[in-house]
CSV table of N, CA, C and O in Angstrom, one decimal:
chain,number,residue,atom,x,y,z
A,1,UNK,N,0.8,-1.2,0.0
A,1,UNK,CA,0.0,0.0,0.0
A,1,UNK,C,0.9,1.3,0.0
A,1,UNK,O,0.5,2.3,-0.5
A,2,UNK,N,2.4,1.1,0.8
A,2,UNK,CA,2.8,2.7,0.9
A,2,UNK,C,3.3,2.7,-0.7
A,2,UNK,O,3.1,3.7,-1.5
A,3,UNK,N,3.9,1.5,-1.3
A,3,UNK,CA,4.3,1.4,-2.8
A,3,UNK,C,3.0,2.7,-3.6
A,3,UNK,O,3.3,3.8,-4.2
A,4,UNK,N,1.9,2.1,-3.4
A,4,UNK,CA,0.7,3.0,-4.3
A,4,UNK,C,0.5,4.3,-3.5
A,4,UNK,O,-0.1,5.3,-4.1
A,5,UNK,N,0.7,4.4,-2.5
A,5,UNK,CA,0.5,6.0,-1.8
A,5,UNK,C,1.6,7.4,-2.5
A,5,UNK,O,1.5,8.5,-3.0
A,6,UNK,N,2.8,6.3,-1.9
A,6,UNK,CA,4.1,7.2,-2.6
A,6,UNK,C,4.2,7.2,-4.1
A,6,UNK,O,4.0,8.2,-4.8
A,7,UNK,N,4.5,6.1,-4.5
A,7,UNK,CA,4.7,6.4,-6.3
A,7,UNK,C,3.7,6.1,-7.3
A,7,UNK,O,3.7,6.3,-8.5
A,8,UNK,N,2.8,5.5,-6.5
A,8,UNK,CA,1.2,5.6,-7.7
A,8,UNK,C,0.8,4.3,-8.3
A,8,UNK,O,-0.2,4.1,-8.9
A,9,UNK,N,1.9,3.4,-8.0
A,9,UNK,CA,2.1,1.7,-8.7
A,9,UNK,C,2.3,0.6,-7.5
A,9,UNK,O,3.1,0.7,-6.6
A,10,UNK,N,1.7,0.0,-7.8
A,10,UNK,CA,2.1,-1.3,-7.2
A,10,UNK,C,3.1,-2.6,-7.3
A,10,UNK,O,3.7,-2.8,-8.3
A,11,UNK,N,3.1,-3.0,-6.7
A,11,UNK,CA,4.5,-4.3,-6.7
A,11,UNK,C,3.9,-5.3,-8.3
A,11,UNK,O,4.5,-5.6,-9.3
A,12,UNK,N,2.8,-5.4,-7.8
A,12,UNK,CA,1.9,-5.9,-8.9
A,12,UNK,C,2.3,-5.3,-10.5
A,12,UNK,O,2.7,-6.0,-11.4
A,13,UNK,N,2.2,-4.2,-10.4
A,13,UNK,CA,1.6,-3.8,-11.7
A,13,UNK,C,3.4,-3.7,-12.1
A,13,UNK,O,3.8,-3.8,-13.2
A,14,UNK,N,4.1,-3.4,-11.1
A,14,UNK,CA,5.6,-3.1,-11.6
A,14,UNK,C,6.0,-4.6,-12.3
A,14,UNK,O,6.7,-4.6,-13.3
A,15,UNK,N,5.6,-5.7,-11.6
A,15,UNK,CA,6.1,-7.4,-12.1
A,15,UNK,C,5.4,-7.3,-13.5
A,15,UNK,O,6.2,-7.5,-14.5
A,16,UNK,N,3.6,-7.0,-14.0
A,16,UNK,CA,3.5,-7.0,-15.1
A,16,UNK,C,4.0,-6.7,-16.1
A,16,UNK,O,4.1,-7.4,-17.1
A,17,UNK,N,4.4,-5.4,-16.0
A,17,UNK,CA,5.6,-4.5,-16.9
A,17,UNK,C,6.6,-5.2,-16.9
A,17,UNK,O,6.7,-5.7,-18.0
A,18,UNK,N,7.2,-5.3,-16.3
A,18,UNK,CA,8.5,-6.1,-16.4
A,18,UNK,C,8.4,-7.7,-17.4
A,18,UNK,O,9.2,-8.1,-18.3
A,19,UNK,N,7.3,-8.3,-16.9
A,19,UNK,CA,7.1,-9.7,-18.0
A,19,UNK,C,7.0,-9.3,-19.1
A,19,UNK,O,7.7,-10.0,-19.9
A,20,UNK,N,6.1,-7.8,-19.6
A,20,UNK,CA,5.5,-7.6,-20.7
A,20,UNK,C,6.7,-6.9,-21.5
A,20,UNK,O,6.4,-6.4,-22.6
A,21,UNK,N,8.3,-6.9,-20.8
A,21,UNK,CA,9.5,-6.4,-21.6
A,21,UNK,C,9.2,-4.5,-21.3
A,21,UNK,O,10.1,-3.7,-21.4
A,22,UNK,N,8.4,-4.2,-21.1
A,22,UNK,CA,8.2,-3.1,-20.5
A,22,UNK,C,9.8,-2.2,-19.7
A,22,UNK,O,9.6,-1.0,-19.3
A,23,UNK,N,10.4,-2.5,-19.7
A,23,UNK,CA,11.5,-1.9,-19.1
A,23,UNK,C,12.4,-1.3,-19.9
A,23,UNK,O,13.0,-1.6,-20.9
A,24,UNK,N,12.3,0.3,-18.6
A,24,UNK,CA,13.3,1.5,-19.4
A,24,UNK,C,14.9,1.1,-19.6
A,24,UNK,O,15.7,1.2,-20.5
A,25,UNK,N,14.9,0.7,-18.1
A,25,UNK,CA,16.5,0.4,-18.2
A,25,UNK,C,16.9,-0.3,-16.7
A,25,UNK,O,16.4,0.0,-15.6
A,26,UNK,N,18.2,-1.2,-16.9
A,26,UNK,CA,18.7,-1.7,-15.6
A,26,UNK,C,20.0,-1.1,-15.7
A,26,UNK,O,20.8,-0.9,-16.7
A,27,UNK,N,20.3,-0.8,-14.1
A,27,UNK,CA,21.6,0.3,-13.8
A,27,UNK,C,21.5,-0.9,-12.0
A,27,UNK,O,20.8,-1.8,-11.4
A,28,UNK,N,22.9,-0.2,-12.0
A,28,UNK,CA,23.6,-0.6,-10.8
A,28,UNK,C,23.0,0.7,-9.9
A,28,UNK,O,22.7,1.8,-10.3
A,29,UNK,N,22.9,-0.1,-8.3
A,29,UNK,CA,22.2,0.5,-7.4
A,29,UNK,C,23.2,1.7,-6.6
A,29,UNK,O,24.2,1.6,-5.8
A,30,UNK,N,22.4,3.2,-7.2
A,30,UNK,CA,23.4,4.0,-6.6
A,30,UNK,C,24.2,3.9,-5.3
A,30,UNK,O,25.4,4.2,-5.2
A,31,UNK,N,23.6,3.4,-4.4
A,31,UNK,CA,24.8,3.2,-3.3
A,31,UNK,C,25.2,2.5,-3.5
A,31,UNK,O,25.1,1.6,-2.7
A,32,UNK,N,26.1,2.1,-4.7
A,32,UNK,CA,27.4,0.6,-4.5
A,32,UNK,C,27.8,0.3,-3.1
A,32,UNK,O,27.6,-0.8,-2.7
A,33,UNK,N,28.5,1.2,-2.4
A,33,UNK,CA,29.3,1.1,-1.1
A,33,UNK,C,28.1,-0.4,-0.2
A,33,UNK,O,28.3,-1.6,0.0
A,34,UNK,N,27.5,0.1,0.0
A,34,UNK,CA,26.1,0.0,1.0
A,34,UNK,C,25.5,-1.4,0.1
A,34,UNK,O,25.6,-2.6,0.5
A,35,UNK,N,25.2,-1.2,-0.7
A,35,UNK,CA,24.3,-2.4,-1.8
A,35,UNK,C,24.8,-2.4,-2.4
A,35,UNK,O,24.4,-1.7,-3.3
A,36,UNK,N,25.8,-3.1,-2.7
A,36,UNK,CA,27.0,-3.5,-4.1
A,36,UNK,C,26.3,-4.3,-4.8
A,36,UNK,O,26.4,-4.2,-6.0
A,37,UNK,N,25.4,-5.4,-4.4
A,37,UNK,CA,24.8,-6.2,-5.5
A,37,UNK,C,23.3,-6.1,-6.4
A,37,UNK,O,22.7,-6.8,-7.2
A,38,UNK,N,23.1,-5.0,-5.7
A,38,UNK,CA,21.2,-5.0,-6.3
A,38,UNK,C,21.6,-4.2,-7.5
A,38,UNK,O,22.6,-3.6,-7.8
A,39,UNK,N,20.5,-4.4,-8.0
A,39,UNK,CA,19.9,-3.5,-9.7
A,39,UNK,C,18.5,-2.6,-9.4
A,39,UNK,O,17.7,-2.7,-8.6
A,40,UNK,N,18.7,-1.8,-10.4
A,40,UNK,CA,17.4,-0.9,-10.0
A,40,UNK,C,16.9,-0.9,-11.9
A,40,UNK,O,17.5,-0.6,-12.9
A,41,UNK,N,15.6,-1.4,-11.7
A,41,UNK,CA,15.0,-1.8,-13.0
A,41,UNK,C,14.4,-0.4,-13.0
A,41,UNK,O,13.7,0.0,-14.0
Protein backbone atom coordinates (compact mmCIF):
# COMPACT_ATOMS: atom_id res chain seq x y z
CA UNK A 1 0.00 0.00 0.00
CA UNK A 2 2.81 2.74 0.92
CA UNK A 3 4.35 1.43 -2.78
CA UNK A 4 0.70 3.02 -4.32
CA UNK A 5 0.49 6.03 -1.78
CA UNK A 6 4.12 7.21 -2.55
CA UNK A 7 4.75 6.41 -6.30
CA UNK A 8 1.20 5.59 -7.75
CA UNK A 9 2.06 1.74 -8.73
CA UNK A 10 2.09 -1.32 -7.20
CA UNK A 11 4.46 -4.31 -6.67
CA UNK A 12 1.85 -5.93 -8.90
CA UNK A 13 1.65 -3.82 -11.66
CA UNK A 14 5.59 -3.08 -11.64
CA UNK A 15 6.08 -7.43 -12.12
CA UNK A 16 3.47 -7.03 -15.05
CA UNK A 17 5.65 -4.51 -16.89
CA UNK A 18 8.53 -6.11 -16.42
CA UNK A 19 7.08 -9.67 -17.96
CA UNK A 20 5.54 -7.61 -20.73
CA UNK A 21 9.50 -6.39 -21.62
CA UNK A 22 8.24 -3.08 -20.46
CA UNK A 23 11.54 -1.94 -19.13
CA UNK A 24 13.33 1.48 -19.41
CA UNK A 25 16.50 0.42 -18.23
CA UNK A 26 18.71 -1.66 -15.63
CA UNK A 27 21.58 0.34 -13.84
CA UNK A 28 23.57 -0.60 -10.76
CA UNK A 29 22.24 0.46 -7.42
CA UNK A 30 23.42 4.05 -6.61
CA UNK A 31 24.81 3.24 -3.28
CA UNK A 32 27.35 0.62 -4.52
CA UNK A 33 29.34 1.07 -1.14
CA UNK A 34 26.15 0.01 1.03
CA UNK A 35 24.34 -2.35 -1.80
CA UNK A 36 27.03 -3.50 -4.06
CA UNK A 37 24.77 -6.24 -5.52
CA UNK A 38 21.22 -4.97 -6.30
CA UNK A 39 19.88 -3.54 -9.70
CA UNK A 40 17.41 -0.88 -9.97
CA UNK A 41 14.97 -1.81 -13.04
Amino acid sequence: MKLILERGVSFEMAIRHIQNGEILDIIKHPNIKNIPIKTVI
